[in-house]
Coordinates of C-alpha atoms in Angstrom, one line a residue:
Chain A
M21 CA -8.4 -30.5 6.4
P22 CA -4.7 -28.8 6.0
L23 CA -4.2 -26.5 9.4
R24 CA -5.0 -22.9 8.8
I25 CA -3.0 -20.3 10.7
V26 CA -3.9 -16.4 10.0
V27 CA -1.8 -13.9 11.8
A28 CA -3.0 -9.9 12.4
T29 CA -0.6 -7.4 12.6
G30 CA -1.7 -4.8 15.3
S31 CA -2.6 -7.2 18.2
S32 CA -0.8 -7.0 21.1
V33 CA 0.1 -10.4 20.3
P34 CA 3.5 -11.1 18.9
I35 CA 3.0 -12.6 15.5
Y36 CA 5.4 -15.6 16.6
R37 CA 3.2 -15.8 19.4
Q38 CA -0.1 -15.8 17.2
V39 CA 1.3 -19.0 15.5
V40 CA 2.0 -20.9 18.5
E41 CA -1.3 -20.2 20.2
Q42 CA -3.2 -21.1 17.1
V43 CA -1.5 -24.7 16.7
R44 CA -1.5 -25.4 20.5
L45 CA -5.4 -24.9 20.3
A46 CA -5.6 -27.1 16.9
A47 CA -3.5 -29.7 19.0
A48 CA -5.5 -29.7 22.4
T49 CA -9.1 -29.4 20.4
G50 CA -8.4 -32.4 18.3
R51 CA -8.4 -30.3 15.1
A52 CA -4.9 -31.1 14.2
K53 CA -4.0 -34.6 15.2
A54 CA -1.0 -36.3 16.4
G55 CA 1.2 -37.1 13.2
D56 CA -0.3 -34.3 11.0
A57 CA 2.4 -32.2 9.3
L58 CA 3.0 -28.4 9.7
P59 CA 3.6 -26.3 6.2
S60 CA 7.5 -25.7 6.0
V61 CA 8.6 -22.6 7.4
R62 CA 9.1 -21.0 4.2
T63 CA 6.1 -21.9 2.7
L64 CA 4.1 -20.7 5.8
A65 CA 6.2 -17.5 6.0
E66 CA 5.6 -16.9 2.3
E67 CA 1.8 -17.6 2.9
L68 CA 1.6 -15.1 5.8
V69 CA 4.0 -12.5 4.3
V70 CA 5.9 -12.4 7.4
N71 CA 9.7 -13.2 8.3
P72 CA 10.9 -16.6 8.0
N73 CA 12.8 -16.4 11.2
T74 CA 9.1 -15.3 12.9
I75 CA 7.7 -18.8 11.9
A76 CA 11.1 -20.8 12.2
K77 CA 10.9 -18.9 16.1
A78 CA 7.2 -20.2 16.7
Y79 CA 7.8 -23.9 15.2
G80 CA 11.1 -23.8 17.5
E81 CA 8.6 -22.6 21.0
L82 CA 6.3 -25.4 19.6
V83 CA 8.8 -28.4 19.6
R84 CA 10.3 -27.2 23.0
E85 CA 6.8 -27.3 24.7
G86 CA 6.3 -30.6 22.8
I87 CA 3.2 -29.9 21.0
A88 CA 5.1 -30.3 17.9
E89 CA 8.2 -32.4 17.1
A90 CA 11.0 -31.9 14.1
Q91 CA 12.1 -35.0 12.3
P92 CA 15.4 -33.9 10.3
G93 CA 15.0 -33.9 6.8
R94 CA 11.0 -34.2 6.8
G95 CA 9.8 -31.1 8.9
V96 CA 8.0 -30.4 11.6
F97 CA 4.8 -32.3 12.8
I98 CA 2.6 -32.3 15.8
A99 CA 3.2 -34.5 18.3
A100 CA 1.3 -37.0 20.5
K101 CA 1.9 -36.1 23.7
R102 CA 0.1 -33.2 25.0
S103 CA 0.2 -32.6 28.4
V104 CA 3.5 -30.8 28.4
Y105 CA 3.1 -27.9 30.9
S106 CA 4.7 -28.3 34.4
R107 CA 2.3 -27.7 37.3
A108 CA 3.1 -24.0 37.9
E109 CA 3.0 -23.5 34.4
R110 CA -0.4 -24.9 33.8
A111 CA -1.7 -23.0 37.2
R112 CA -0.7 -20.0 35.6
R113 CA -2.5 -20.1 32.6
V114 CA -5.3 -22.0 34.1
E115 CA -5.7 -18.9 36.6
G116 CA -5.8 -16.4 34.0
A117 CA -8.4 -18.3 31.9
L118 CA -10.1 -17.9 35.4
E119 CA -9.4 -14.3 36.2
E120 CA -10.7 -13.6 32.9
F121 CA -14.0 -15.5 33.4
I122 CA -14.5 -14.0 37.2
H123 CA -13.6 -10.7 35.5
E124 CA -16.4 -10.7 33.0
A125 CA -19.1 -12.2 35.6
V126 CA -18.6 -9.5 37.7
C127 CA -18.6 -6.7 35.1
L128 CA -21.8 -8.3 33.7
G129 CA -23.5 -8.0 37.6
M130 CA -23.7 -11.9 38.0
P131 CA -24.1 -12.3 41.8
E132 CA -21.3 -14.8 43.4
E133 CA -23.9 -18.0 44.4
E134 CA -24.8 -17.4 40.6
I135 CA -21.0 -17.8 39.4
R136 CA -20.1 -20.4 41.3
A137 CA -23.1 -22.5 40.6
L138 CA -22.6 -21.9 36.8
F139 CA -19.2 -22.9 37.7
E140 CA -19.9 -26.2 39.4
K141 CA -22.7 -26.7 36.6
R142 CA -20.0 -26.6 34.0
L143 CA -17.3 -28.5 35.6
S144 CA -19.6 -31.7 36.3
R145 CA -20.3 -31.5 32.9
A146 CA -16.6 -31.4 31.6
D147 CA -15.3 -34.7 30.6
F148 CA -12.0 -35.4 32.2
K149 CA -10.9 -38.1 29.8
Q150 CA -11.1 -35.6 26.8
G151 CA -7.6 -34.3 25.7
E152 CA -5.5 -37.7 27.4
D153 CA -4.1 -39.8 24.3
K154 CA -7.1 -40.0 22.2
P155 CA -6.3 -41.3 19.1
Chain B
M18 CA 27.5 -23.9 -5.1
S19 CA 28.1 -20.1 -5.8
E20 CA 28.0 -19.5 -2.1
M21 CA 31.6 -20.6 -1.8
V22 CA 32.6 -18.9 -4.5
S23 CA 31.5 -15.8 -3.1
N24 CA 32.6 -17.0 0.4
S25 CA 36.2 -17.0 -0.8
V26 CA 35.9 -13.7 -2.4
R27 CA 35.0 -12.1 0.8
K28 CA 37.9 -13.9 2.4
S29 CA 40.1 -12.8 0.1
E30 CA 39.3 -9.1 1.0
G31 CA 40.0 -9.5 4.4
E32 CA 36.5 -9.9 5.7
S33 CA 35.7 -12.7 8.3
G34 CA 32.1 -13.9 7.5
N35 CA 31.2 -13.2 11.2
E36 CA 31.7 -8.9 11.3
P37 CA 28.7 -7.4 11.0
V38 CA 27.4 -5.8 7.3
I39 CA 27.2 -2.5 8.5
V40 CA 28.9 -0.9 11.9
A41 CA 28.2 2.9 12.7
D42 CA 30.6 4.2 15.3
K43 CA 29.6 7.4 16.9
L44 CA 28.2 8.1 13.7
T45 CA 27.6 12.3 14.0
R46 CA 26.4 15.2 11.4
Y47 CA 25.5 18.8 11.8
F48 CA 23.7 20.7 9.2
G49 CA 24.8 24.2 10.2
R50 CA 24.5 23.9 14.0
K51 CA 22.0 21.3 14.4
A52 CA 22.6 18.1 15.0
V53 CA 20.9 15.8 12.6
V54 CA 22.6 12.5 13.7
H55 CA 23.7 12.8 16.7
D56 CA 26.5 9.8 18.1
L57 CA 24.6 7.0 16.4
S58 CA 26.3 3.6 17.0
L59 CA 24.9 0.3 15.6
S60 CA 26.0 -3.2 14.6
I61 CA 24.0 -5.1 12.4
P62 CA 24.9 -8.8 11.7
R63 CA 24.9 -10.3 8.4
G64 CA 21.6 -11.9 7.5
G65 CA 18.0 -10.8 8.5
V66 CA 15.9 -7.7 8.1
T67 CA 16.4 -4.6 10.1
A68 CA 13.5 -1.7 10.3
F69 CA 14.8 1.9 10.5
L70 CA 12.1 3.9 12.4
G71 CA 11.5 7.1 13.1
R72 CA 9.5 10.6 12.6
N73 CA 10.2 12.8 9.2
G74 CA 13.3 14.9 10.2
S75 CA 14.5 12.5 12.8
G76 CA 17.7 11.8 10.9
K77 CA 17.2 8.2 8.7
T78 CA 18.1 9.5 5.3
T79 CA 20.9 11.4 6.2
T80 CA 22.5 8.3 8.6
I81 CA 21.5 6.0 5.2
R82 CA 23.4 8.6 3.2
M83 CA 26.6 8.7 5.6
L84 CA 26.5 4.7 5.5
L85 CA 26.9 4.7 1.7
G86 CA 29.5 7.1 1.4
M87 CA 27.3 10.1 -0.3
L88 CA 27.5 12.1 2.7
E89 CA 30.6 13.0 4.9
P90 CA 29.7 12.9 8.5
T91 CA 30.8 15.7 10.9
R92 CA 32.1 13.1 13.3
G93 CA 32.4 9.3 13.7
S94 CA 33.0 6.7 10.8
S95 CA 30.7 3.7 9.6
R96 CA 31.8 0.5 8.0
L97 CA 29.8 -1.4 5.4
L98 CA 31.0 -5.0 4.2
G99 CA 33.9 -4.3 6.4
H100 CA 35.1 -1.2 4.3
D101 CA 35.0 2.8 5.4
S102 CA 31.6 4.4 4.0
R103 CA 34.3 7.3 3.2
N104 CA 36.0 4.8 0.5
L105 CA 34.0 2.1 -0.6
P106 CA 35.6 0.1 -3.6
P107 CA 33.9 -0.3 -6.2
E108 CA 34.0 -4.2 -5.8
T109 CA 32.6 -3.8 -2.5
R110 CA 29.6 -1.4 -3.9
A111 CA 28.9 -3.6 -6.2
R112 CA 27.6 -5.7 -4.0
I113 CA 25.4 -3.1 -2.1
G114 CA 21.9 -2.6 -3.2
Y115 CA 20.4 1.0 -2.6
M116 CA 17.2 2.3 -3.4
A117 CA 16.4 6.1 -2.4
E118 CA 13.7 7.9 -1.5
A119 CA 10.5 7.8 -4.1
H120 CA 12.1 6.1 -6.6
P121 CA 13.5 8.0 -8.6
L122 CA 13.9 6.8 -12.2
Y123 CA 14.7 8.2 -16.1
G124 CA 11.2 9.6 -17.1
W125 CA 12.2 8.8 -20.7
M126 CA 13.3 5.5 -20.4
R127 CA 11.5 2.0 -20.5
P128 CA 12.4 -0.7 -18.1
A129 CA 14.1 -2.7 -20.5
Q130 CA 16.2 -0.1 -21.8
L131 CA 16.9 1.1 -17.8
A132 CA 17.9 -2.6 -17.5
D133 CA 20.2 -2.9 -20.4
F134 CA 21.8 0.7 -18.9
Q135 CA 22.3 -0.8 -15.2
R136 CA 23.6 -4.3 -16.2
R137 CA 26.6 -2.9 -17.5
F138 CA 27.7 -1.8 -13.6
Y139 CA 26.9 -5.1 -12.0
P140 CA 28.9 -8.4 -12.8
R141 CA 26.2 -10.4 -11.2
W142 CA 23.3 -9.2 -13.0
N143 CA 20.3 -11.7 -13.1
Q144 CA 17.9 -10.4 -16.0
E145 CA 15.9 -13.4 -15.1
L146 CA 15.1 -11.6 -11.9
F147 CA 15.0 -8.4 -13.4
E148 CA 12.4 -9.7 -15.4
A149 CA 10.4 -11.9 -12.9
I150 CA 10.1 -8.5 -10.5
V151 CA 8.7 -6.4 -13.2
A152 CA 6.0 -9.5 -14.4
H153 CA 5.1 -9.6 -10.5
F154 CA 4.6 -5.6 -10.4
R155 CA 2.3 -6.3 -13.6
I156 CA 4.2 -3.6 -15.6
D157 CA 4.6 -3.6 -19.0
S158 CA 8.4 -2.9 -19.6
K159 CA 7.7 -1.1 -23.0
T160 CA 6.3 1.7 -21.1
K161 CA 8.0 4.7 -20.2
A162 CA 9.1 5.3 -16.7
G163 CA 7.8 8.7 -16.4
Q164 CA 4.2 7.3 -17.7
L165 CA 4.4 4.5 -14.7
S166 CA 2.3 4.7 -11.4
R167 CA 4.3 4.9 -8.5
G168 CA 3.9 1.5 -7.5
Q169 CA 5.2 0.2 -10.8
R170 CA 8.1 2.6 -10.4
A171 CA 8.8 0.9 -7.0
G172 CA 8.8 -2.6 -9.0
V173 CA 11.0 -1.1 -11.6
S174 CA 13.6 0.2 -9.0
L175 CA 13.2 -3.1 -6.9
G176 CA 14.1 -5.0 -10.4
L177 CA 17.0 -2.3 -10.9
T178 CA 18.2 -3.4 -7.6
L179 CA 17.8 -6.7 -7.1
A180 CA 18.7 -7.7 -10.3
A181 CA 22.2 -7.0 -9.1
E182 CA 21.9 -9.6 -6.4
P183 CA 23.2 -7.5 -3.7
E184 CA 24.3 -9.2 -0.3
L185 CA 23.3 -5.6 1.5
L186 CA 20.6 -4.1 0.5
I187 CA 19.5 -0.7 1.9
L188 CA 15.8 0.8 1.0
D189 CA 14.9 4.3 1.9
D190 CA 11.2 4.8 2.7
P191 CA 10.3 1.8 -0.3
A192 CA 6.7 2.1 0.6
L193 CA 6.5 5.6 0.4
G194 CA 3.3 6.7 -1.5
L195 CA 2.4 3.3 -2.5
D196 CA -1.0 1.5 -2.6
P197 CA -1.2 -1.1 -0.2
V198 CA -1.3 -3.9 -3.3
A199 CA 2.4 -2.5 -4.3
R200 CA 3.3 -2.4 -0.7
R201 CA 2.2 -6.0 -0.4
L202 CA 4.5 -6.9 -3.7
L203 CA 7.1 -4.8 -2.6
L204 CA 7.0 -7.1 1.0
E205 CA 7.0 -10.0 -0.7
T206 CA 9.9 -8.9 -3.2
M207 CA 11.9 -8.4 0.3
L208 CA 11.0 -11.7 1.6
F209 CA 12.4 -13.2 -1.6
Y210 CA 15.3 -11.6 -1.6
T211 CA 15.9 -12.9 1.7
R212 CA 15.8 -16.2 0.8
G213 CA 19.4 -16.0 -0.4
K214 CA 22.0 -17.0 1.8
G215 CA 23.2 -14.4 4.6
R216 CA 21.7 -11.7 2.9
T217 CA 20.8 -8.5 4.9
I218 CA 18.2 -5.8 4.6
L219 CA 17.9 -2.2 5.8
F220 CA 14.9 -0.6 5.4
S221 CA 13.6 2.7 6.8
S222 CA 9.8 3.0 6.7
H223 CA 6.3 4.6 8.5
Q224 CA 4.5 1.7 7.6
L225 CA 4.2 -0.2 11.0
D226 CA 2.1 -2.9 10.3
D227 CA 4.3 -4.0 7.5
V228 CA 7.3 -3.6 9.6
E229 CA 5.8 -6.1 12.0
R230 CA 5.5 -8.6 9.1
V231 CA 9.0 -8.6 7.9
A232 CA 11.7 -7.1 10.4
D233 CA 13.6 -9.2 12.8
H234 CA 15.4 -6.4 14.1
V235 CA 14.1 -2.8 15.1
A236 CA 16.2 0.5 15.1
I237 CA 14.5 3.4 16.4
L238 CA 15.6 7.0 15.3
D239 CA 14.0 10.0 17.5
H240 CA 15.3 13.6 17.2
A241 CA 18.8 12.7 15.7
I242 CA 19.7 9.7 18.3
L243 CA 19.5 6.4 18.2
R244 CA 16.6 5.2 21.1
A245 CA 16.3 1.5 20.2
S246 CA 18.2 -1.2 18.9
C247 CA 17.6 -4.9 19.3
P248 CA 15.6 -7.7 18.1
M249 CA 12.1 -7.7 17.1
E250 CA 11.1 -10.0 19.6
V251 CA 12.9 -8.8 22.2
F252 CA 11.6 -4.9 21.6
R253 CA 7.8 -6.8 21.2
G254 CA 8.6 -8.3 24.9
R255 CA 10.1 -5.3 26.9
V256 CA 8.0 -2.3 26.0
R257 CA 4.9 -2.6 27.9
E258 CA 2.0 -0.7 29.7
V259 CA 1.6 0.0 33.4
V260 CA -1.9 1.7 34.4
L261 CA -2.0 3.1 37.4
R262 CA -5.9 4.0 38.7
F263 CA -6.5 6.4 41.6
D264 CA -9.5 7.1 43.7
G265 CA -8.9 11.1 43.2
Q266 CA -7.1 13.2 40.8
A267 CA -3.7 11.3 39.6
P268 CA -0.6 12.7 40.9
P269 CA 2.5 13.7 39.5
T270 CA 4.2 10.8 37.3
P271 CA 6.0 8.6 39.8
S272 CA 9.9 8.0 38.5
V273 CA 10.1 4.8 36.9
P274 CA 13.3 3.7 35.2
G275 CA 12.9 3.2 31.3
L276 CA 9.9 5.3 31.2
L277 CA 9.3 6.2 27.8
R278 CA 5.3 8.0 28.0
T279 CA 3.1 9.0 30.3
Q280 CA -0.6 9.4 29.4
R281 CA -2.9 11.2 32.1
F282 CA -6.4 10.3 32.5
E283 CA -8.7 12.1 35.1
R284 CA -8.3 9.3 37.5
E285 CA -5.6 7.1 35.5
L286 CA -1.8 7.0 34.5
R287 CA -0.9 5.1 31.7
L288 CA 3.2 4.7 31.7
T289 CA 4.9 3.2 28.9
V290 CA 8.0 1.8 30.0
A291 CA 10.8 -0.1 28.7
N292 CA 12.8 -3.1 30.4
F293 CA 10.0 -3.0 33.2
N294 CA 10.8 -4.6 36.3
G295 CA 7.7 -6.3 36.9
H296 CA 7.3 -5.0 40.3
A297 CA 4.0 -3.4 39.6
Q298 CA 2.9 -3.3 43.0
E299 CA 5.6 -1.9 44.6
L300 CA 5.2 0.8 41.9
A301 CA 1.6 1.1 42.5
A302 CA 1.8 1.1 46.4
R303 CA 4.8 4.6 46.2
A304 CA 2.4 6.0 43.9
G305 CA -0.5 5.9 46.2
A306 CA -2.4 4.0 43.5
A307 CA -5.9 2.0 44.3
A308 CA -5.1 -0.8 41.2
V309 CA -2.4 -1.4 39.2
E310 CA -2.4 -3.2 35.7
E311 CA 0.5 -4.7 33.4
N312 CA -0.5 -4.7 29.8
E313 CA 1.2 -6.0 26.6
L314 CA 0.9 -3.3 23.7
G315 CA 0.7 -3.6 19.8
F316 CA 4.0 -2.6 18.1
Q317 CA 2.7 0.2 16.9
D318 CA 1.8 1.4 20.1
Q319 CA 5.4 0.4 21.3
V320 CA 7.2 2.7 18.5
L321 CA 5.1 5.5 19.0
A322 CA 6.3 5.9 22.9
Y323 CA 9.9 6.5 21.6
M324 CA 8.6 9.1 19.1
G325 CA 6.6 11.4 21.3
D326 CA 7.8 13.8 23.2
R327 CA 9.1 13.7 26.4
G328 CA 7.1 14.5 29.7
D329 CA 3.0 13.9 30.2
E330 CA 0.9 14.0 27.6
S331 CA -2.7 14.1 27.7
F332 CA -5.9 14.1 25.2
F333 CA -6.8 17.2 24.0
L334 CA -10.1 16.1 23.7
N335 CA -10.1 15.4 27.7
S336 CA -9.8 19.2 27.9
L337 CA -12.5 19.9 25.3
R338 CA -14.8 17.4 27.1
A339 CA -14.0 19.4 30.4
E340 CA -14.8 22.5 28.9
A341 CA -18.0 21.0 27.4

């Protein structure tokens, strides 16, 4: 099934970043596979009714991040390699997610020990092979 | 091929391809003793869609009318496609499409007659495009203009304007009074127009959702003064909110460069800041805040921050609650 991208106006996330994040997520979770074509800039811009420059910018960012690759004359495709962040960038992103997780847990009144236990339990269940060059 | 032809035409008129299509230099207009537009300087490059934002009465229409040479500035000057606005040669005027506020049309004419009338003035008239746009807006071209809905009138206006194949399109509040369906058709037509190479749109609007979709440049006019003009992505990135939380009553607003708006709550100050330097902790320490948080804002809140009155605001609901 082709990758479906949707955008919403009025969000604190700019439209180009909504596009980037959806493609990034699709690539990370395997919903979009290496070699899958992204819609052309014009097609997606017309489908979403947004300025084509916005889509071009999003694709540019995806290419820079190594999530997609541009093949001149053919279009833009999901790239094979996925681990593309610098160590610092990776740390920043994970810390952001962690912050949100802890914030939610504390707000819901979960005791510290329980948070820790939950984290450990989920971590032990995680498959660390996942995401590495899966076909 | 046609692009090369029009390029050579441009050159023969003494324009370079890189010159901005719209340049305003300290454009100023007084009505009586009131400055309606004050010292407005602006440069819009070829290509792209610029949204011209501001409250009613902020000077948008007056600016547009001066740019088009329909109104004499009190001071300052402007150029469109390389020519002084006060003296646009007819050939240049024919390369500019303009749609006035509220889509005025001759009510007794049918769309097809309007097109026959209009095409005589435009050497590059594209009848097929006119018919396509009118069909896109689901308009029966045999209905008299006076009997069309507002959205349909907008469609006919747009068809008449775009069929002339202008290089520069200036739309004064084209979405005014349109229902959501007609607004979407308008956006689609605007995006379709930008498919042509080197085509530029300047449009004013209050529909910020639409602006967020189609604009790649934002210009904001408030109380006669141009307060922002930058690429959309820069604007989205640079106007942010800093929330300061206090243990007790919030103190007077600390001075922050680029402060656009302050919202005051019981133990909280929300500052909307342009080009925030990122030193949130330092600001919190200086203001004596217990906690600080930096947030991204939606486009609407960003724009509103430029249009509010200066100084502190607090919601009138807060005072109501206090009394209750």
